[in-house]
XYZ file of C-alpha atoms in Angstrom:
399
model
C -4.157 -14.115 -1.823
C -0.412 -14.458 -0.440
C -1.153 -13.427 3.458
C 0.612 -15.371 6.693
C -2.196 -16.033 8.691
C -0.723 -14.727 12.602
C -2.637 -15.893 15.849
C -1.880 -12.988 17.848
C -3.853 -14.217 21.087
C -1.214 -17.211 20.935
C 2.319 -15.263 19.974
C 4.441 -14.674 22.387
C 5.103 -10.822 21.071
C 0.825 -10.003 21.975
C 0.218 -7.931 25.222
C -3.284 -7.327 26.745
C -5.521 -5.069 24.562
C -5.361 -1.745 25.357
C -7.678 1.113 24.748
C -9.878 0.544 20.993
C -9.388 3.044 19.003
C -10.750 3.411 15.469
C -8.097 3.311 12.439
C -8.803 4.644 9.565
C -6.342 2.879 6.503
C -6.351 4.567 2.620
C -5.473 2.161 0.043
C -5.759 2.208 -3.923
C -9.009 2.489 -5.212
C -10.085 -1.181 -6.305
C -7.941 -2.656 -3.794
C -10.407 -2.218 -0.442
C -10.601 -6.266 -0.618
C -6.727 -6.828 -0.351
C -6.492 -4.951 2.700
C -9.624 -5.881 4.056
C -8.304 -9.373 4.210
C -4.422 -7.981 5.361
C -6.028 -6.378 8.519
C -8.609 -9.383 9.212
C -5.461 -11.597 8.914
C -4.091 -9.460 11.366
C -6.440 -10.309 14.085
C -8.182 -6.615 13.806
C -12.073 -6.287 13.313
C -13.153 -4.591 10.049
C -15.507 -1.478 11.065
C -16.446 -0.194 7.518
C -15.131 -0.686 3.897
C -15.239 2.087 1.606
C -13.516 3.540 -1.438
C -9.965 3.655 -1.306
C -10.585 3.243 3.082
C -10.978 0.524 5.601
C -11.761 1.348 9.258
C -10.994 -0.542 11.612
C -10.870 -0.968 15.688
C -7.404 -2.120 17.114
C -5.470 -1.755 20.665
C -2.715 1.317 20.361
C -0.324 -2.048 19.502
C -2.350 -1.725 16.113
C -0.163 0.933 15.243
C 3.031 -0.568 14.873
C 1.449 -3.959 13.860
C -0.649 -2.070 10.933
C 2.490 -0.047 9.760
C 4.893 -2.636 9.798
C 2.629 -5.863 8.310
C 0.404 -4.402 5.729
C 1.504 -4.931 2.221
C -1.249 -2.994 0.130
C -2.256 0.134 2.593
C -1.074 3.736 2.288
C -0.772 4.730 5.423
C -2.547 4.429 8.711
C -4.430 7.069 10.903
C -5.958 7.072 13.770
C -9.525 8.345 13.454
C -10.142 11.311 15.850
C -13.601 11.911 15.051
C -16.433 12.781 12.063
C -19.326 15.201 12.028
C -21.194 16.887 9.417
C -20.387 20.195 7.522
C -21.999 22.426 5.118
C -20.496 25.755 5.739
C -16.782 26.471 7.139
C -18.868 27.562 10.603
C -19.541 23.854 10.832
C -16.511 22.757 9.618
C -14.703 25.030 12.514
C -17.161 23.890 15.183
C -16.831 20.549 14.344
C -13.017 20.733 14.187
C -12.461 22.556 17.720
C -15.369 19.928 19.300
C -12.825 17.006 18.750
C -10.392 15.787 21.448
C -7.394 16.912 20.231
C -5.221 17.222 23.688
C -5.869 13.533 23.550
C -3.330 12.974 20.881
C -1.224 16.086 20.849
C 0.723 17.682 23.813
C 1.452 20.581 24.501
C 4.843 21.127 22.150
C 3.359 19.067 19.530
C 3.490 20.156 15.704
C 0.025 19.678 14.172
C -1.259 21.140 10.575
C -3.837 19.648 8.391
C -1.378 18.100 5.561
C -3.742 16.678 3.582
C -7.962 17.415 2.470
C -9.622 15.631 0.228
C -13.584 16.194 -0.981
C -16.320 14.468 -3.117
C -19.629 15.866 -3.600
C -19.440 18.004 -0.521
C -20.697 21.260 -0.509
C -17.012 22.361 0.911
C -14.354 21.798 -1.479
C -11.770 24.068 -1.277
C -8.357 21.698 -0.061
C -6.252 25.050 1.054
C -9.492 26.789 2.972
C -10.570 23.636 4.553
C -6.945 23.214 6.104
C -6.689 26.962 7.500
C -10.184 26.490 9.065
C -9.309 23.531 10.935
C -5.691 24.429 11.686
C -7.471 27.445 13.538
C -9.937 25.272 15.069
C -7.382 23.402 16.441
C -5.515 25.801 18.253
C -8.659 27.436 19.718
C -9.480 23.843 21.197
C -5.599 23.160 22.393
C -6.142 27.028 23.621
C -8.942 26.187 25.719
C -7.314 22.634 27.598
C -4.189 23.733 27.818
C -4.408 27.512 29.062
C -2.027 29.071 26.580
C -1.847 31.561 23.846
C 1.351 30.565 22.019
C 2.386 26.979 21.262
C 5.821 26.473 20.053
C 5.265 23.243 17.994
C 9.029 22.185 18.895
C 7.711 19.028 19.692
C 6.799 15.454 17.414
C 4.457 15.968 14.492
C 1.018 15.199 14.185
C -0.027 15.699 11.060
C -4.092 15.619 10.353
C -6.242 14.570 7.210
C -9.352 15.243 6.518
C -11.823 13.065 4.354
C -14.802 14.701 3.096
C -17.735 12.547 1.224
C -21.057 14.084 0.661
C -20.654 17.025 3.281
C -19.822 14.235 5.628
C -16.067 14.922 7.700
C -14.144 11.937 8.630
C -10.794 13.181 10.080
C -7.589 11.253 11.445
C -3.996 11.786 12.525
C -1.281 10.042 10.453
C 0.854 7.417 12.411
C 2.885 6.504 9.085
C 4.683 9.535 7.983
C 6.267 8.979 4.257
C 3.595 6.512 2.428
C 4.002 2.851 3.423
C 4.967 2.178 -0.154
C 8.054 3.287 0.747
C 9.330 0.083 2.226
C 13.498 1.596 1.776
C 14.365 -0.775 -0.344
C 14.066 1.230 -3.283
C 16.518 3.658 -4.143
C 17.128 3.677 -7.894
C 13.772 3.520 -10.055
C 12.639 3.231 -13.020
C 10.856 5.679 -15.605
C 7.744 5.050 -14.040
C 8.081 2.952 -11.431
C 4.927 1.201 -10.004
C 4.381 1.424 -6.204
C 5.404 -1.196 -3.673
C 2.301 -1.740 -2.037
C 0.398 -1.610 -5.707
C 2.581 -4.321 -6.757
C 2.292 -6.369 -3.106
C -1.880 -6.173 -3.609
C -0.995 -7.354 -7.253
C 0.436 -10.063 -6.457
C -2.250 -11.431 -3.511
C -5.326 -10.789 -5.819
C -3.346 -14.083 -7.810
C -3.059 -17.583 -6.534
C 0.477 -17.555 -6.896
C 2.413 -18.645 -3.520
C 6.477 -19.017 -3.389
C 6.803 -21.922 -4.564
C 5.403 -21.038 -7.389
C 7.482 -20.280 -10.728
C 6.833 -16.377 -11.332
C 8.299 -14.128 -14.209
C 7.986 -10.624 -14.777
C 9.353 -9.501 -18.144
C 9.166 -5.993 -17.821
C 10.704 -5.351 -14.365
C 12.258 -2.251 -14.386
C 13.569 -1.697 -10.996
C 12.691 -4.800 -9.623
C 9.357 -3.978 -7.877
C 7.381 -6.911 -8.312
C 9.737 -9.755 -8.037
C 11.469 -8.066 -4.970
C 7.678 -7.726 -3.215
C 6.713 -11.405 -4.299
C 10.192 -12.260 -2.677
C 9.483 -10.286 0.552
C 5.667 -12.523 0.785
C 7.881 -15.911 0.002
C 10.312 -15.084 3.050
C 7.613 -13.797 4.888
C 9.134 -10.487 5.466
C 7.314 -7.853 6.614
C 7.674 -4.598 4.091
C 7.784 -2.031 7.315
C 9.858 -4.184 9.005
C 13.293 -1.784 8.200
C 12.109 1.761 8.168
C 10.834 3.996 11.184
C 7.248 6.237 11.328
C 5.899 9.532 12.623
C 4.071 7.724 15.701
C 7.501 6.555 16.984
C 7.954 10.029 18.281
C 4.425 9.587 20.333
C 5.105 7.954 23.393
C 2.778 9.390 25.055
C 0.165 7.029 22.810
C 2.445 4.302 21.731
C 5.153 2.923 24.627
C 8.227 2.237 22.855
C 8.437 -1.325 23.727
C 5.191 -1.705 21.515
C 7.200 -0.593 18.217
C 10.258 -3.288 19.528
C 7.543 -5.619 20.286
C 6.098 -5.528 16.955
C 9.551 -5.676 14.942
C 10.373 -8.573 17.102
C 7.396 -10.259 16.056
C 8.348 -9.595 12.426
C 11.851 -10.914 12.658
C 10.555 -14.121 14.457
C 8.877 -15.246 11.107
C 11.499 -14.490 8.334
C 12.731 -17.032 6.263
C 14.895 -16.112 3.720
C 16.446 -19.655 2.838
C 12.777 -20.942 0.910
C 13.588 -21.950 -1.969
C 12.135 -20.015 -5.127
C 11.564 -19.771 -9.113
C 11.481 -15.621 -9.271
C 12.636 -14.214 -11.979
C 12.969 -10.049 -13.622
C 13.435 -9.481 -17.123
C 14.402 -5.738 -18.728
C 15.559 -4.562 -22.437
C 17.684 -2.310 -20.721
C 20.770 -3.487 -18.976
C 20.770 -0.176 -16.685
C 17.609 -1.362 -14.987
C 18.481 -5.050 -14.874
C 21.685 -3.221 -12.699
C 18.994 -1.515 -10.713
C 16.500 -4.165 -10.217
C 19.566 -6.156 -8.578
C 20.702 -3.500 -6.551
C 17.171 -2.747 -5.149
C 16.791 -6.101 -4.085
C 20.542 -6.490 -2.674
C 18.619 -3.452 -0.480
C 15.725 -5.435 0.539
C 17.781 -8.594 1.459
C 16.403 -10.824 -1.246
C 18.803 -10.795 -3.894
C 19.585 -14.288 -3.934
C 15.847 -15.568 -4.060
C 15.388 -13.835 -7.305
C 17.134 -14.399 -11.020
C 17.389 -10.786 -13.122
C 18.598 -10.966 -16.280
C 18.488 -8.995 -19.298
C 16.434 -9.940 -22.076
C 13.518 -8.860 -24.064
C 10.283 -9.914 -23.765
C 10.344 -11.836 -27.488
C 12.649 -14.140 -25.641
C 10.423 -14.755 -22.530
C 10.198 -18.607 -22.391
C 10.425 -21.101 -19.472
C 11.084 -25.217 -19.673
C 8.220 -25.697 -16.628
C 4.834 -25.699 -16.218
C 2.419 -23.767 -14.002
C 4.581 -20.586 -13.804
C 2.739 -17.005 -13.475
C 3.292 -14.231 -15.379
C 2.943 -10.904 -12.787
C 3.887 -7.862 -15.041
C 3.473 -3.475 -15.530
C 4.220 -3.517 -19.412
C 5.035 -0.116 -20.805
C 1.139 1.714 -21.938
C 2.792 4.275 -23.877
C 2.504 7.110 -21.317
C 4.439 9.131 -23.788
C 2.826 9.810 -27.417
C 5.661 8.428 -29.560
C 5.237 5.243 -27.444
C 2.037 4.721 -28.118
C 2.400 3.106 -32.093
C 4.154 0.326 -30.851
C 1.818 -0.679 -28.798
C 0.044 -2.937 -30.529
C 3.210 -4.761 -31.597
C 4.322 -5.447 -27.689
C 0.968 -6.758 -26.457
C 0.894 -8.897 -29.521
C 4.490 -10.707 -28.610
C 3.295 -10.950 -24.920
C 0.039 -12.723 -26.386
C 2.173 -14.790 -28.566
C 4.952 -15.737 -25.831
C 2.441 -16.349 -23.030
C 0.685 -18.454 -25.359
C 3.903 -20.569 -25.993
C 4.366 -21.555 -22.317
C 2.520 -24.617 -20.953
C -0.415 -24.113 -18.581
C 0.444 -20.807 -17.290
C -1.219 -17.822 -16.226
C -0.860 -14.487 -16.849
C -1.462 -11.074 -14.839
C -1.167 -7.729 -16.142
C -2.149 -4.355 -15.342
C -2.284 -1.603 -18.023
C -3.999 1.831 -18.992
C -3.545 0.247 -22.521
C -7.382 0.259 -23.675
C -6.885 -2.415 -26.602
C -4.948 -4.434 -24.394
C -6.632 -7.994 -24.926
C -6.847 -7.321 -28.827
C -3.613 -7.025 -29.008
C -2.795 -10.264 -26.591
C -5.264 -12.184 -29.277
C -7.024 -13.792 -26.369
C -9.775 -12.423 -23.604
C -8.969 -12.121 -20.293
C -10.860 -14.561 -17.578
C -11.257 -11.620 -15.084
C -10.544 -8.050 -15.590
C -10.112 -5.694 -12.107
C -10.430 -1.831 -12.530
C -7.781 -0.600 -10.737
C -6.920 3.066 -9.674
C -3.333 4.222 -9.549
C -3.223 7.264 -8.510
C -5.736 9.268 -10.715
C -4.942 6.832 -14.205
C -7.388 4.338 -14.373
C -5.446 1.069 -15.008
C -6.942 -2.623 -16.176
C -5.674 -5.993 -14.083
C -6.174 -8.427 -16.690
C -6.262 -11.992 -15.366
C -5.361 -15.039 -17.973
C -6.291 -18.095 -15.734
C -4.030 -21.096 -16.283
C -4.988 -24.886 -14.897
C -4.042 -25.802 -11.385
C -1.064 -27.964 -11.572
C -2.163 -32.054 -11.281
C -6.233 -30.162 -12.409
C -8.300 -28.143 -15.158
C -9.589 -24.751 -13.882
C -7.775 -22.766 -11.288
């Protein structure tokens, strides 16, 4: 795994722990060990793993830390509470029993934005949010002596987990999804995430100075994260997030504090082998303005070419790729034929490895070769395949 380990007792951007509070982090599901490791890395103390969620328990510095550092999470909340509920009585009781002036003042805008449920006896997403939305404002009622709230103020928006009648809810700190470094303003067809890419990359050995290649890279995505790692540049580092706005929770030094501590460790003068390969020149012009965007332009080679003419002199390299898996019917005959000529090019270059994620079922018949590990990956509700083709370690055998 790419991480930069950070001894936040010893940097000179850590204040004193404040207050721990609980944060709750979604991620992909298949990727809970990725983050696991980003927030442990962080100095934060893991207090459950579960799918698609870590918890974990962090000073209110956590939040700007957690948004602007982690490469493979969602978003982040902070957890407000969990209870049990069968009926929408519960639910309601439950909701209005949580500490909700705690977090939002008086002029604050608060809705549920978001309710998910798994084997829970309430399922309903749109009468699970009115419920607790009313809940809510019974409870802010109560504390703060008023009938009316204008919601003029910052926004707090809530979700709600529910897993086997079990209600785990939390306020969201990040605003638009993390994946959403601002880099990225032209895509492709269908473009793979940022931080599905970033927890790509660190389930591989590869490190920057590593040779890396990916032949089908659309709009950039993966070179420009495995770029970001190499310079050690944090993906929140340039965009803003909801809990900005809450200075009531979060002093505003905390967010300069933590972009500070970012900057301190960029180093975008490493030398790199990172290189982006598209059929289509449109994309290659994309990929290169995307990563103009992100600052790394100059670490990273795009060129247009097909991937029947991926080759490389060296040896060692990695091959980190999202090859088409003929989302569209008419795509899907020539399948086959493309995962045969990545087989058959991979296969051509000395000692390298090769990782690939896919919804392609016949993936390794096609390649002509098994894969050494295969990861079941969830992107968003397709069930994908990370297919891992281990190379040796340069100057040994195995990897």
């Amino acid at each position: 795994m790419y991480l930069l380990k950070i001894d936040t007792r010893s940097h000179p951007f850590y204040n004193e722990p404040m207050e721990k509070l609980e944060y709750i982090v979604p991620c992909h599901f298949g990727l809970e060990a990725v983050l696991k490791k980003e927030i442990m890395e962080l100095g934060y103390e893991i207090v459950s793993v579960e799918d698609g969620r870590i918890t974990f328990a962090g000073d209110t510095q956590a939040i700007c830390r957690a948004n602007i550092f982690l490469r493979s999470a969602q978003r982040v909340l902070v957890k407000v509470g969990s209870f049990h509920a069968e009926t929408f009585e519960e639910l309601f009781q439950g909701t209005r029993s949580l500490p909700w002036e705690t977090y939002i003042p008086k002029d604050g805008k608060f809705w549920v934005a978001k309710a998910a449920s798994i084997k829970s006896k309430l399922f309903s997403p749109s009468d699970i949010q009115s419920v607790m939305k009313k809940a809510m404002v019974e409870r802010m009622k109560s504390v703060y002596r008023q009938d009316w709230f204008e919601e003029s103020g910052a926004s707090y928006p809530v979700r709600v987990f529910l897993m086997k009648d079990e209600v785990t809810v939390g306020l969201d700190t990040t605003g638009e999804s993390l994946h959403k470094r601002g880099y990225r303003k032209l895509t492709a067809k269908a473009p793979i995430a940022e931080n599905l890419a970033a927890a790509l990359i660190m389930l591989t050995p590869w490190r920057g100075n590593r040779i890396l290649v990916d032949p089908f890279c659309g709009s950039g995505t993966i070179p420009i994260e495995a770029a970001m790692m190499a310079a050690h540049m944090a993906p929140g580092m340039n965009r803003s997030f909801l809990a900005e706005e809450w200075r009531h929770i979060v002093e505003h030094k905390s967010w300069y504090r933590a972009v500070d501590e970012a900057q301190s460790i960029v180093n975008t003068t490493v030398d790199t082998d990172i290189q982006g390969y598209d059929i289509d020149d449109q994309m290659v012009s994309i990929a290169r303005a995307n990563a103009k965007m992100a600052g790394v332009d100059h670490m990273i080679h795009f060129q247009r070419r097909g991937v029947e003419q991926l080759s490389h002199p060296k040896k060692y390299g990695f091959i980190i790729t999202n090859p088409p898996y003929g989302e569209r019917l008419e795509d899907k005959k020539n399948l086959p034929e493309l995962y045969h000529m990545i087989g058959e090019r991979y296969m051509a270059l000395d000692s390298w490895s090769m990782y690939l994620i896919t919804a392609y079922e016949q993936a390794e018949a096609a390649i002509g070769r098994k894969a050494d590990k295969n990861r079941k990956i969830y992107n968003g509700m397709m069930k994908t395949y990370f297919y891992q083709f281990m190379g040796p370690k340069p100057g040994g055998s195995g990897r």
